[in-house]
GROMACS .gro file of C-alpha atoms in nm:
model
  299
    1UNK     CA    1   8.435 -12.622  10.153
    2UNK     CA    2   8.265 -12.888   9.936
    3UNK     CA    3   7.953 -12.766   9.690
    4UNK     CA    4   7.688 -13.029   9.821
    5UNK     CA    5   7.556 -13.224   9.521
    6UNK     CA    6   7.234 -13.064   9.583
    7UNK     CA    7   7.383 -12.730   9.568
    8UNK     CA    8   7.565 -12.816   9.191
    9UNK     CA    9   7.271 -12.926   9.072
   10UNK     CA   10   7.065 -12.575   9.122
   11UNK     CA   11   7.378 -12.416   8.977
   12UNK     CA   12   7.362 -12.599   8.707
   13UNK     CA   13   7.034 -12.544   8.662
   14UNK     CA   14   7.068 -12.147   8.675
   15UNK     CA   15   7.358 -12.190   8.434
   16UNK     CA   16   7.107 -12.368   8.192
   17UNK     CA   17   6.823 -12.100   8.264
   18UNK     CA   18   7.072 -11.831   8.202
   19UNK     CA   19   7.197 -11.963   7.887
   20UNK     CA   20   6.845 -12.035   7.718
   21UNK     CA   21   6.755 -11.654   7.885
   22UNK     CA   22   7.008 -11.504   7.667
   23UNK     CA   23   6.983 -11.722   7.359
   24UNK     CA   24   6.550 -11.658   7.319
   25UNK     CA   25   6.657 -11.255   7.392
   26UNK     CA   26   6.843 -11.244   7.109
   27UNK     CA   27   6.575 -11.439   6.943
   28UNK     CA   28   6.311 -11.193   7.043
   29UNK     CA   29   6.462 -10.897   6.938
   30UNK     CA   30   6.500 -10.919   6.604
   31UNK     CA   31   6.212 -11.011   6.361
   32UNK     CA   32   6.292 -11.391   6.223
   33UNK     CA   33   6.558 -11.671   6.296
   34UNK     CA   34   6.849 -11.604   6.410
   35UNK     CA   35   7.044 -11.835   6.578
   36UNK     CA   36   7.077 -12.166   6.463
   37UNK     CA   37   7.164 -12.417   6.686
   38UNK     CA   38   7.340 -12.310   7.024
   39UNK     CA   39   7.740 -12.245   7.030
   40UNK     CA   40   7.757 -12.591   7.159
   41UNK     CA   41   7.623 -12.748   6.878
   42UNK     CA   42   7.857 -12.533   6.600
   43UNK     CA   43   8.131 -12.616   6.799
   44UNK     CA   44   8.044 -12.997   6.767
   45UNK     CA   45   8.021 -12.949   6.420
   46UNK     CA   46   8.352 -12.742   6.353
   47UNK     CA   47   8.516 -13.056   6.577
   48UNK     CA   48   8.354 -13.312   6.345
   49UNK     CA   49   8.496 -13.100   6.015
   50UNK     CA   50   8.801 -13.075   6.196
   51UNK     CA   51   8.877 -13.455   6.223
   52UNK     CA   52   8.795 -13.499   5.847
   53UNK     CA   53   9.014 -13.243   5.656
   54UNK     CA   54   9.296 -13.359   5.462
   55UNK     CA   55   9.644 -13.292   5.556
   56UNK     CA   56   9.650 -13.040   5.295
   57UNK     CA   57   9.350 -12.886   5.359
   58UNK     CA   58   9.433 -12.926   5.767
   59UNK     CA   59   9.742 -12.672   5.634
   60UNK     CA   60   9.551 -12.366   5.508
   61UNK     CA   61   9.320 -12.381   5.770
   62UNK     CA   62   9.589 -12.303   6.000
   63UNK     CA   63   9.763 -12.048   5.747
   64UNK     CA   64   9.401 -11.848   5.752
   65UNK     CA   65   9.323 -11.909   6.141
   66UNK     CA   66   9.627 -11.894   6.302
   67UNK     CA   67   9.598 -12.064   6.668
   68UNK     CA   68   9.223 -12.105   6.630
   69UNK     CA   69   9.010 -12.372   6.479
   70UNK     CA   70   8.683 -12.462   6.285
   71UNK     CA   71   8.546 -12.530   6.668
   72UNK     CA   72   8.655 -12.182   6.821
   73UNK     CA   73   8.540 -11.954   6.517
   74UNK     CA   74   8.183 -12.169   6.475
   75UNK     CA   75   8.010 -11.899   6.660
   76UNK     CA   76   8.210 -11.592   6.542
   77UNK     CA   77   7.883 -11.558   6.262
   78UNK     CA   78   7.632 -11.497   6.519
   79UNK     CA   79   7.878 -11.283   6.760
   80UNK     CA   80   7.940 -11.012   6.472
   81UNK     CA   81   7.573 -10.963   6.412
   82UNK     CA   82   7.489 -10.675   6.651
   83UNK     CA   83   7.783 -10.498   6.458
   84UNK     CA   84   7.699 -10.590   6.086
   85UNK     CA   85   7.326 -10.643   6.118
   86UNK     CA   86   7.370 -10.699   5.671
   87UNK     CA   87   7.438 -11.043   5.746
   88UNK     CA   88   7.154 -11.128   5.988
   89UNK     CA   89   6.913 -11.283   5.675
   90UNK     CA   90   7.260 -11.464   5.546
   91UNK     CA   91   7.206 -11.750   5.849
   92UNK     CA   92   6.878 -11.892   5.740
   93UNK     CA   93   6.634 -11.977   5.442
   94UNK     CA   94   6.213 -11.907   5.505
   95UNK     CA   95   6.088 -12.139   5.268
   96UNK     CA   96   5.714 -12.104   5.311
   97UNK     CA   97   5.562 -12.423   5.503
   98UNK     CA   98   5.295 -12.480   5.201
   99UNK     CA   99   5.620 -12.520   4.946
  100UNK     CA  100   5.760 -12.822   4.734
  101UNK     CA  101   6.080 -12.645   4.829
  102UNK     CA  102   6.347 -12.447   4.824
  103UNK     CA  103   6.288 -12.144   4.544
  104UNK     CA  104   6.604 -11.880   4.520
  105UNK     CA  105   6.408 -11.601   4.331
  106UNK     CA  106   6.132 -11.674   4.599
  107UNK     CA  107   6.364 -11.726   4.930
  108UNK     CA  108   6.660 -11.522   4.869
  109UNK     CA  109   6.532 -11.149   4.767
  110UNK     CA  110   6.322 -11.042   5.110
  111UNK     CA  111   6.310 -10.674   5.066
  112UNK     CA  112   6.229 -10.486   5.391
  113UNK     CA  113   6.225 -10.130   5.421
  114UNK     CA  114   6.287 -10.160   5.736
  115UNK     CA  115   6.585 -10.291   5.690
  116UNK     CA  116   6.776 -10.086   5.418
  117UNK     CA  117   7.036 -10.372   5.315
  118UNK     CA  118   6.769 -10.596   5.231
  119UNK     CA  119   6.653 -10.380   4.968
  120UNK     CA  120   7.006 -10.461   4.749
  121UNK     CA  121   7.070 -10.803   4.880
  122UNK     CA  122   6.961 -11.065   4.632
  123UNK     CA  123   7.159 -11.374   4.827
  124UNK     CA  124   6.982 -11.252   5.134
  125UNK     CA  125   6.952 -11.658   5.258
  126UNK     CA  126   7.203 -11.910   5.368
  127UNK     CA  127   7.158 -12.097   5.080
  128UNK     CA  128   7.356 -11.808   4.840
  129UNK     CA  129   7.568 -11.729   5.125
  130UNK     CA  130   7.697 -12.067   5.160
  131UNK     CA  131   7.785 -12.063   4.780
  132UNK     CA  132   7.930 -11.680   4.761
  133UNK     CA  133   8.177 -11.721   5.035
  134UNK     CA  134   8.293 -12.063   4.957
  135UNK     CA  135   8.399 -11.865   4.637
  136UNK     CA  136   8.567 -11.654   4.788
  137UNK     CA  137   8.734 -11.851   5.005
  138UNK     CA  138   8.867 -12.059   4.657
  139UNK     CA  139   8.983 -11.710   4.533
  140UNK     CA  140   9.365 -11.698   4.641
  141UNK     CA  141   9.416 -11.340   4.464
  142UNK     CA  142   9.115 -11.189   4.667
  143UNK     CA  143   9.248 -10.990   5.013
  144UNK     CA  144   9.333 -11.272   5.293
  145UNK     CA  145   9.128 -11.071   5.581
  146UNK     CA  146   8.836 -11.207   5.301
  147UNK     CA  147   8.920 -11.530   5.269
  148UNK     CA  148   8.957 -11.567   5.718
  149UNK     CA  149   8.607 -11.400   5.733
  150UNK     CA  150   8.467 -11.675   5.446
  151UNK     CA  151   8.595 -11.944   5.591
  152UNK     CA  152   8.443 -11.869   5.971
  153UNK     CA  153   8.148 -11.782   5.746
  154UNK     CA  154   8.122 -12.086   5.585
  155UNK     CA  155   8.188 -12.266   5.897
  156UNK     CA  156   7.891 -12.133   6.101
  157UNK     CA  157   7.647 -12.158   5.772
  158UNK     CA  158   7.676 -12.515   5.653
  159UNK     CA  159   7.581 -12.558   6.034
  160UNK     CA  160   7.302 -12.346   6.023
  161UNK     CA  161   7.139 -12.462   5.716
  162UNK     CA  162   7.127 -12.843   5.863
  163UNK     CA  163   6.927 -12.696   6.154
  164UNK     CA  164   6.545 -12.768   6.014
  165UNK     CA  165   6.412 -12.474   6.201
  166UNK     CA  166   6.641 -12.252   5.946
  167UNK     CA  167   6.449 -12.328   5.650
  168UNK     CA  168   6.136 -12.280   5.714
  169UNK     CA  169   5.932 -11.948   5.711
  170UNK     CA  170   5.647 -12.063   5.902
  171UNK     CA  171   5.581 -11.854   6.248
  172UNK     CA  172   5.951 -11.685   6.221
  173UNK     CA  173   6.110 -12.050   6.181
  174UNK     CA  174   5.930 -12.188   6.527
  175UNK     CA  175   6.035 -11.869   6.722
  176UNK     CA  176   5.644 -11.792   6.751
  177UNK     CA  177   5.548 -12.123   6.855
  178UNK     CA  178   5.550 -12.149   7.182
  179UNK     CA  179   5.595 -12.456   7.343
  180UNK     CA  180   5.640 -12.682   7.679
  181UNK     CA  181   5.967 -12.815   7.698
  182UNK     CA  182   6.004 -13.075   7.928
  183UNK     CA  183   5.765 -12.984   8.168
  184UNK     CA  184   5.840 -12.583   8.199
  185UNK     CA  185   5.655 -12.347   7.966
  186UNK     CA  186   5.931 -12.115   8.040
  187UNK     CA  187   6.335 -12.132   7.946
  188UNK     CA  188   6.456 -11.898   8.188
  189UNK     CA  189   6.288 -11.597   8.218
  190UNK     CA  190   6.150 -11.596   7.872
  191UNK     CA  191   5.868 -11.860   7.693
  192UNK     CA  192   6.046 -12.152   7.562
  193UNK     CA  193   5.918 -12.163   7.190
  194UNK     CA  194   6.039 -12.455   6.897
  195UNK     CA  195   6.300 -12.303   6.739
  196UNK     CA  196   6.480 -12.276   7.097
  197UNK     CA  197   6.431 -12.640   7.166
  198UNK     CA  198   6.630 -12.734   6.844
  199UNK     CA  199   6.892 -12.491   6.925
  200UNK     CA  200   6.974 -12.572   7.269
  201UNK     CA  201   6.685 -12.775   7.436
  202UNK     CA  202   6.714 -13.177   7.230
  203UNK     CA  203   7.094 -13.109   7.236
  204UNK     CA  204   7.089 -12.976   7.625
  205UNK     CA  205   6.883 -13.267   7.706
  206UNK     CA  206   7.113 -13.520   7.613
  207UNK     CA  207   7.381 -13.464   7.946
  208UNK     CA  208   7.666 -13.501   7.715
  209UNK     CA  209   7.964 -13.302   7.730
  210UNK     CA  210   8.075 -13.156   7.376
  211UNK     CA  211   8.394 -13.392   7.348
  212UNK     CA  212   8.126 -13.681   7.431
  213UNK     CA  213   7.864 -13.550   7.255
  214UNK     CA  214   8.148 -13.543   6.897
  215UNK     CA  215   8.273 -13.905   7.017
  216UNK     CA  216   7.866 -13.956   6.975
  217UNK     CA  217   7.854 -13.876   6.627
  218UNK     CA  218   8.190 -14.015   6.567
  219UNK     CA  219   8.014 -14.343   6.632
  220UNK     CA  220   7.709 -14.220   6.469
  221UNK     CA  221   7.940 -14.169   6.126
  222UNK     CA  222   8.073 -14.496   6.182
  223UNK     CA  223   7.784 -14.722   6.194
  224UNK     CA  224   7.541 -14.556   5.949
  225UNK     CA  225   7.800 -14.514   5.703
  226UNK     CA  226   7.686 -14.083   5.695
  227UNK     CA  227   7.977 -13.992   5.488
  228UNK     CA  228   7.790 -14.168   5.145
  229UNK     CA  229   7.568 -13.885   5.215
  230UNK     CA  230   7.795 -13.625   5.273
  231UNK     CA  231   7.765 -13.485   4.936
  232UNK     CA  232   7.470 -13.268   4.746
  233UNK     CA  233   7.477 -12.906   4.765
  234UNK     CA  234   7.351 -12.644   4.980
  235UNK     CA  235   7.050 -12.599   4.802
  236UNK     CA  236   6.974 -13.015   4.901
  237UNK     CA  237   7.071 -12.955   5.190
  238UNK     CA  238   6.786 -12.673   5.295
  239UNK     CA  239   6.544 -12.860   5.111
  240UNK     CA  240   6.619 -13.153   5.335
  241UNK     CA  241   6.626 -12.892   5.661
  242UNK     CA  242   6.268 -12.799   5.521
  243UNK     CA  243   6.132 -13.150   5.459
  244UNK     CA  244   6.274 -13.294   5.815
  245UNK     CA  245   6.119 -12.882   6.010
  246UNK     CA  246   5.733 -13.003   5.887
  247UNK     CA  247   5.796 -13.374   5.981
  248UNK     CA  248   5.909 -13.263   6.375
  249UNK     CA  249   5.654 -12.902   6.356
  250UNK     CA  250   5.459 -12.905   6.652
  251UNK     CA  251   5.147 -12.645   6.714
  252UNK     CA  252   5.117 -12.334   6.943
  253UNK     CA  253   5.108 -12.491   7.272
  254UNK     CA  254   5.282 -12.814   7.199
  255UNK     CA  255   5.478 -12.975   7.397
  256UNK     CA  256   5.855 -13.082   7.316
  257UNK     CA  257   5.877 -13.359   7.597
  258UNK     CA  258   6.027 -13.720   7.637
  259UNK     CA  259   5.805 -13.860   7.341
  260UNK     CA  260   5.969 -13.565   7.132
  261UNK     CA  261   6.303 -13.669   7.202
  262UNK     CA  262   6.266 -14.024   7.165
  263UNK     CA  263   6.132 -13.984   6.872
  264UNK     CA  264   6.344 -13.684   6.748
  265UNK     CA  265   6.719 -13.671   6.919
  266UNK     CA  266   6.839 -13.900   6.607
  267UNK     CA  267   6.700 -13.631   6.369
  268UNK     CA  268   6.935 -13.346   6.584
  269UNK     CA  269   7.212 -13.624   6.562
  270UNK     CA  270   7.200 -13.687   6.214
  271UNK     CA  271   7.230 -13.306   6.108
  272UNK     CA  272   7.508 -13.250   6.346
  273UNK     CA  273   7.679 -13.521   6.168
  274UNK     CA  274   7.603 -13.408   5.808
  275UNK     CA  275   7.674 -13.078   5.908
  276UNK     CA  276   8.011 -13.186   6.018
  277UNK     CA  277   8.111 -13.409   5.729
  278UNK     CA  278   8.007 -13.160   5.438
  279UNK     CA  279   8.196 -12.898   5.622
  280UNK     CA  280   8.506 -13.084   5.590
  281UNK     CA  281   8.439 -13.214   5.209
  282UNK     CA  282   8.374 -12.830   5.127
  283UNK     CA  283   8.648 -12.735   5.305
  284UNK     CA  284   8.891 -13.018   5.115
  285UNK     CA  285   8.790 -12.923   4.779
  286UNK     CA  286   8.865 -12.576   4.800
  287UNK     CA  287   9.174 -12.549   5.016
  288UNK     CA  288   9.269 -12.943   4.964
  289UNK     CA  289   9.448 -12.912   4.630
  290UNK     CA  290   9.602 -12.557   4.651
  291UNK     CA  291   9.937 -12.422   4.641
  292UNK     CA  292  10.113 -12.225   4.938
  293UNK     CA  293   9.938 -11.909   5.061
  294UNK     CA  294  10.162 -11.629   4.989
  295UNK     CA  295  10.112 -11.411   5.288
  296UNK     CA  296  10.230 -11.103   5.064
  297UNK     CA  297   9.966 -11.149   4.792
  298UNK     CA  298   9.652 -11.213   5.037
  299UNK     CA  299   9.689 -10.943   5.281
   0.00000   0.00000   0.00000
């Protein structure tokens, strides 16, 4: 029997409820950021990086991933969190809303007692991360189960730290401010908040597909020329996260509603893209001009 229009519509929206119920759990239960964007969004990106590596590069992607790609391990960061809860602080950067900027001494050594790894980790931050494990993933005489974790690493971080509620510190990153989002003060079950809109909501909002949503950008790329900005480093790149979170920060109570995506959707769009297209430049500089893996020397 047929699913009446009406009746795909309410699954859909149950589906959508469901999905932004799960995301703002994890969310609440654990003490800053920690998702950035939604899986659809790092999958975008991984299929934007994807398109732009070099043949070379294309090659030991597939000698470290085997069958998958950037797009299926985009999310693998924020799956292996409830197991290795070290790496929670490595997916974002709490620059404090009354900074010029980004400050490593300042934003990268958070020590928590609560949390006993923070009290050794001095690249607790995305920023350091981002840096560390694209050495690593350069380093062709370290172990190759390393290199396969820095590359999904990397591939989920340079994602993250284009998402502007990742680099800033103010009210957990926008988790705390709660916020109307298109008409429904709750997502789900659970208060919709800011940091939730610019993971799922502005990108949910849209109706695209994923494959339509990359053709999107591919356009985006196309037209604006993005890929003169693709360079910088990570540490630019949270600075610009930072400048572009105060620029769309709404307060307690706001609402993120048609005027906020008109006005906003081409910020979401433009990270997605940058995201995409330094992903594949880092990628092609470290695994674009090296030699055959040896499988016997990297396991």
């Amino acid at each position: 029997m047929l699913v009446s229009l009406v009746q795909q519509n309410r699954l859909a929206n149950m589906n959508r409820m469901k999905k932004c119920a799960a995301i703002f759990l994890s969310l609440i239960l654990l003490p800053a950021v920690s998702v950035a964007w939604g899986p659809e969004g790092h999958r975008i990106i991984g299929d934007i990086a994807r398109g732009r590596l070099t043949a070379t590069a294309r090659l030991h992607v597939k000698e470290l991933l085997g069958d998958d790609d950037l797009a299926v391990v985009a999310v693998w960061a924020d799956d292996i969190k409830g197991d290795r809860p070290e790496t929670y602080g490595w997916h974002f950067v709490d620059i404090p809303k009354d900074a010029s900027g980004f400050s490593e001494a300042r934003d990268c050594y958070r020590p928590d007692e609560k949390h006993a790894y923070s009290l050794e980790d001095h690249h607790n931050c995305v920023v350091d991360r981002i840096t560390i494990f694209k050495q690593v993933l350069a380093d062709t005489g370290t172990s190759r189960q390393n290199r396969i974790e820095a590359l999904k690493f990397l591939v989920h971080f340079v994602g993250d730290v284009h998402q502007p509620m990742h680099a800033i510190g103010e009210a957990r990153g926008g988790n705390a401010i709660h916020v109307i989002e298109f008409g429904s003060p709750e997502c789900g079950k659970y208060p919709c908040n800011l940091h939730l809109a610019w993971d799922v909501g502005l990108i949910g909002h849209t109706g695209l597909s994923e494959r339509q949503y990359v053709s999107r950008l591919d356009h985006l790329i196309a037209s604006r020329r993005l890929a003169t900005a693709a360079n910088a480093a990570p540490a630019d790149w949270a600075n610009q996260s930072f400048q572009l979170a105060k620029k769309v920060w709404v307060n307690d109570g706001g609402a993120v509603d048609e005027s906020y995506f008109k006005n906003d959707i081409a910020i979401v769009d433009q990270r997605l893209a940058l995201a995409g297209l330094r992903l594949a430049a880092l990628i092609n500089h470290v695994l674009g001009n090296q030699g055959d893996l040896v499988h016997g020397a990297n396991k």
